Amino acid sequence: MGSSASKPAPSPPNPELDKPWRNFDWGQKVNLKEKLENFCSSHPDVKDIKILVAGQIGAGKSSFINSVDSVFQGRISSRALVNAADGYSHSFTQKLKGFTIRSGKNMLPFVFKDIMGLEPKVLEGSQTEDIINAVFGHVKDGYKFNKEQALTHKDQNYTSDPNLSDQSFCLVYIIAADTISFTDDRLIDKLKIIRQRISEEGIPQVVVMTKVDEACPLVKKDLRKMYTSKKIKEKMELCSAKVGVPLTNIFPVKNYHDEIDTEDDIDVLILKALEQIVQVADDRLEDIKSY
């Protein structure tokens, strides 16, 4: 009796889609940059649009702010201090701080507010109330977050009657693609509380999904595979389902990390995310103006 021929091993599934699931123009960097450089707030009382950046410790909040700065500077910037140690255990950002973005000598009309990182435990990281208060302009710049106790209206760092220009008009969640699958449910619950409270006041939210290159080998090798990568699409869909933000408001990016020069493909993804952030924030201002 002849031995049966061994079956060939099944080929692994193709990690790439036949065509991009989101249309993306990789050549739009110059246009996006010019559009953002020439942007003007639609509300006469708000010169600079405030954007609050929140997220889990180690997800890349400060790195995202630095990456936006790098795009406009044309060189790697590191103004927002980043914790370079492995295995982040606590937030490196301890105080509420605003970062302006320059392009050449010009100051752009938006300000990023960097806040202490979120942690799953109730008394770890920034408190949900602090983030909600920061969005509504109640928290003064320089306030040092207290993990045990959220800021109260009796505190000297609490602004009880903030101006329109003190408020943030978009909350950006920074979520790391490589860890979204096993993000602690307690952390997701914190995000949902924040989302519900600020949505009641009409504040839009955008998710910037970082560390895409760590989550997908295809994208690590070639950033332009971003929208043909099955894995990145899965991560974005999972993120949308967990956090509740629609896919149209989720943008995958690669932050500058170990590069020593800026790169067009990294820049254009960051600029596209920023365009949406600034646009939805300004739409919110437009709504307020028409009340």
Coordinates of C-alpha atoms in Angstrom, one line a residue, residues 11-277:
S11 CA -1.4 29.1 3.1
P12 CA -1.9 31.8 5.8
P13 CA -4.7 34.2 5.1
N14 CA -3.8 37.3 3.2
P15 CA -3.4 40.2 5.8
E16 CA -4.2 42.7 3.0
L17 CA -7.5 43.7 1.5
D18 CA -7.9 43.8 -2.3
K19 CA -8.6 47.5 -2.2
P20 CA -8.4 50.3 0.4
W21 CA -11.5 50.4 2.6
R22 CA -11.1 54.2 3.1
N23 CA -10.1 56.4 0.2
F24 CA -7.0 58.3 1.2
D25 CA -4.9 60.7 -0.8
W26 CA -1.3 60.3 0.2
G27 CA -0.3 63.3 -1.8
Q28 CA -2.4 65.9 0.1
K29 CA 0.2 66.9 2.7
V30 CA 0.9 70.4 1.2
N31 CA -2.8 71.2 0.8
L32 CA -3.7 70.0 4.3
K33 CA -0.9 72.0 5.8
E34 CA -1.8 75.2 4.0
K35 CA -5.5 74.8 4.9
L36 CA -4.6 74.4 8.6
E37 CA -2.1 77.3 8.5
N38 CA -4.8 79.5 7.0
F39 CA -7.6 78.3 9.4
C40 CA -9.6 80.9 11.3
S41 CA -12.1 80.3 14.1
S42 CA -15.7 80.9 13.0
H43 CA -16.5 82.6 16.4
P44 CA -15.5 86.2 17.0
D45 CA -14.9 85.6 20.8
V46 CA -12.6 82.6 20.2
K47 CA -9.2 83.3 18.7
D48 CA -7.6 79.9 19.5
I49 CA -9.6 76.7 19.5
K50 CA -8.8 74.6 22.6
I51 CA -8.5 70.8 22.0
L52 CA -8.2 68.6 25.1
V53 CA -6.1 65.4 24.6
A54 CA -6.9 62.5 26.9
G55 CA -6.0 58.8 26.9
Q56 CA -4.5 55.9 28.7
I57 CA -1.0 56.1 30.2
G58 CA 1.6 55.2 27.5
A59 CA -0.9 55.5 24.6
G60 CA 1.1 58.5 23.1
K61 CA -0.8 61.7 24.1
S62 CA 2.3 63.9 24.5
S63 CA 3.9 62.1 21.6
F64 CA 0.9 63.0 19.4
I65 CA 1.2 66.7 20.4
N66 CA 4.9 66.6 19.6
S67 CA 4.2 64.9 16.3
V68 CA 1.8 67.7 15.2
D69 CA 4.4 70.2 16.2
S70 CA 7.0 68.3 14.2
V71 CA 4.9 68.4 11.1
F72 CA 4.6 72.2 11.1
Q73 CA 8.2 72.7 12.2
G74 CA 9.6 70.4 9.6
R75 CA 11.8 68.9 12.2
I76 CA 11.4 66.5 15.2
S77 CA 10.0 68.4 18.2
S78 CA 9.8 67.3 21.8
R79 CA 8.2 70.2 23.7
A80 CA 5.6 68.0 25.4
L81 CA 7.8 65.8 27.7
V82 CA 7.4 62.1 27.1
N83 CA 8.2 59.2 29.4
A84 CA 10.8 57.1 27.6
A85 CA 10.9 54.4 30.2
D86 CA 9.6 50.9 29.4
G87 CA 6.5 49.7 31.2
Y88 CA 4.8 53.0 32.1
S89 CA 3.3 52.6 35.5
H90 CA 2.2 56.2 36.1
S91 CA 1.4 59.2 34.1
F92 CA 4.3 61.4 33.1
T93 CA 2.0 64.4 32.6
Q94 CA 1.0 65.7 36.0
K95 CA -0.3 69.2 35.3
L96 CA -2.7 70.7 32.8
K97 CA -0.7 72.4 30.2
G98 CA -1.5 74.2 26.9
F99 CA 0.7 73.8 23.8
T100 CA 0.5 76.2 20.9
I101 CA 1.7 75.1 17.5
R102 CA 3.9 77.3 15.3
S103 CA 4.5 77.1 11.6
G104 CA 7.6 79.1 10.9
K105 CA 7.1 82.4 12.8
N106 CA 3.3 82.2 12.9
M107 CA 1.3 80.8 15.8
L108 CA -1.6 78.6 14.6
P109 CA -5.1 79.3 16.0
F110 CA -5.4 76.1 18.0
V111 CA -4.1 75.0 21.4
F112 CA -3.7 71.4 22.6
K113 CA -4.3 70.8 26.3
D114 CA -2.3 67.9 27.7
I115 CA -3.8 66.2 30.7
M116 CA -2.7 63.4 33.1
G117 CA -3.1 59.9 31.7
L118 CA -6.1 57.7 32.5
E119 CA -5.6 54.5 34.5
P120 CA -8.2 51.7 35.1
K121 CA -8.2 51.9 38.9
V122 CA -10.7 54.4 40.5
L123 CA -8.0 56.3 42.3
E124 CA -5.2 56.1 39.7
G125 CA -4.4 58.6 36.9
S126 CA -6.6 61.6 36.1
Q127 CA -10.2 61.6 37.5
T128 CA -13.1 61.5 35.0
E129 CA -14.5 64.7 36.7
D130 CA -11.2 66.5 36.2
I131 CA -11.2 65.7 32.4
I132 CA -14.9 66.8 32.2
N133 CA -14.1 70.0 34.1
A134 CA -11.1 70.6 31.9
V135 CA -13.2 70.3 28.7
F136 CA -15.6 72.9 30.1
G137 CA -12.8 75.3 31.0
H138 CA -13.1 75.0 34.8
V139 CA -9.5 73.9 35.3
K140 CA -6.8 76.5 35.3
D141 CA -3.6 75.9 33.4
G142 CA -0.8 74.6 35.6
Y143 CA -3.2 72.7 37.9
K144 CA -1.4 69.7 39.4
F145 CA -3.8 66.7 39.2
N146 CA -4.5 64.8 42.4
K147 CA -5.1 61.1 41.8
E148 CA -7.1 60.8 45.1
Q149 CA -9.3 63.7 44.7
A150 CA -11.0 65.5 41.7
L151 CA -10.9 69.3 41.6
T152 CA -13.9 70.9 43.4
H153 CA -15.5 74.2 42.9
K154 CA -14.0 75.4 46.2
D155 CA -10.4 75.0 44.9
Q156 CA -8.4 78.1 43.8
N157 CA -7.6 76.3 40.6
Y158 CA -11.3 76.0 39.7
T159 CA -12.8 78.6 37.4
S160 CA -16.5 78.7 38.1
D161 CA -17.5 81.0 35.2
P162 CA -15.1 80.2 32.3
N163 CA -15.1 82.3 29.1
L164 CA -15.9 80.6 25.8
S165 CA -12.3 80.8 24.9
D166 CA -11.3 78.8 28.0
Q167 CA -13.4 75.8 26.9
S168 CA -12.3 72.9 24.7
F169 CA -14.4 72.3 21.7
C170 CA -13.1 68.8 20.9
L171 CA -12.0 66.0 23.1
V172 CA -9.3 63.8 21.4
Y173 CA -8.9 60.3 22.8
I174 CA -5.5 58.8 22.1
I175 CA -5.8 55.0 21.9
A176 CA -3.0 52.6 21.1
A177 CA -3.8 50.1 18.4
D178 CA -1.5 47.5 19.8
T179 CA -3.3 47.3 23.2
I180 CA -7.0 48.1 22.3
S181 CA -7.9 44.4 22.3
F182 CA -7.0 44.0 26.0
T183 CA -7.8 47.4 27.3
D184 CA -9.2 47.1 30.9
D185 CA -13.0 47.5 30.9
R186 CA -12.7 49.9 33.8
L187 CA -10.8 52.3 31.6
I188 CA -13.4 52.0 28.9
D189 CA -16.1 52.7 31.5
K190 CA -14.2 55.9 32.4
L191 CA -14.1 57.0 28.8
K192 CA -17.8 56.2 28.4
I193 CA -18.7 58.4 31.4
I194 CA -16.6 61.3 30.0
R195 CA -18.2 60.7 26.5
Q196 CA -21.7 60.8 27.8
R197 CA -21.2 63.9 29.9
I198 CA -19.6 66.0 27.2
S199 CA -21.9 64.7 24.5
E200 CA -24.8 66.1 26.4
E201 CA -23.2 69.5 25.9
G202 CA -22.5 68.9 22.2
I203 CA -18.7 68.5 22.5
P204 CA -17.5 66.3 19.6
Q205 CA -14.9 63.5 20.1
V206 CA -12.2 62.2 17.8
V207 CA -10.1 59.1 18.4
V208 CA -6.5 59.2 17.2
M209 CA -5.3 55.6 17.1
T210 CA -1.5 55.5 17.6
K211 CA 1.1 52.7 17.5
V212 CA -0.3 51.3 14.2
D213 CA 3.1 50.1 13.3
E214 CA 3.3 48.1 16.5
A215 CA -0.1 46.5 15.8
C216 CA 0.5 45.5 12.2
P217 CA 3.7 44.2 10.5
L218 CA 2.3 45.1 7.1
V219 CA 2.0 48.8 8.2
K220 CA 5.3 48.7 10.0
K221 CA 7.0 47.9 6.7
D222 CA 4.9 50.3 4.6
L223 CA 2.7 53.0 6.1
R224 CA 0.7 53.3 2.8
K225 CA -0.8 49.8 3.6
M226 CA -2.8 51.5 6.4
Y227 CA -6.1 51.3 4.7
T228 CA -5.6 47.9 3.1
S229 CA -4.5 46.3 6.3
K230 CA -7.2 44.0 7.7
K231 CA -5.7 44.2 11.1
I232 CA -5.9 48.0 11.3
K233 CA -9.5 47.9 10.1
E234 CA -10.3 45.4 12.8
K235 CA -8.6 47.5 15.5
M236 CA -10.5 50.6 14.4
E237 CA -13.8 48.7 14.3
L238 CA -13.1 47.3 17.8
C239 CA -12.2 50.8 19.0
S240 CA -15.5 52.2 17.6
A241 CA -17.5 49.4 19.3
K242 CA -15.8 49.8 22.7
V243 CA -15.6 53.6 23.0
G244 CA -18.7 54.5 20.9
V245 CA -17.1 56.9 18.5
P246 CA -18.1 56.4 14.9
L247 CA -15.4 55.1 12.4
T248 CA -15.6 58.4 10.5
N249 CA -14.1 60.1 13.6
I250 CA -11.3 57.5 14.2
F251 CA -7.9 58.3 12.6
P252 CA -4.9 55.9 12.6
V253 CA -1.5 57.6 12.9
K254 CA 2.1 56.9 13.6
N255 CA 3.6 59.3 16.1
Y256 CA 7.2 60.3 15.6
H257 CA 9.2 58.1 18.0
D258 CA 12.7 57.1 16.9
E259 CA 12.9 59.1 13.7
I260 CA 15.4 62.0 13.3
D261 CA 13.7 63.6 10.3
T262 CA 10.1 64.1 9.4
E263 CA 8.5 62.0 6.7
D264 CA 5.7 62.8 4.3
D265 CA 3.6 59.7 4.9
I266 CA 3.7 60.1 8.7
D267 CA 2.9 63.8 8.3
V268 CA -0.1 63.4 6.0
L269 CA -1.8 60.9 8.4
I270 CA -1.3 63.4 11.3
L271 CA -2.5 66.3 9.2
K272 CA -5.7 64.5 8.2
A273 CA -6.5 63.7 11.8
L274 CA -5.8 67.3 12.8
E275 CA -8.0 68.6 10.0
Q276 CA -10.9 66.6 11.3
I277 CA -10.3 67.6 14.9

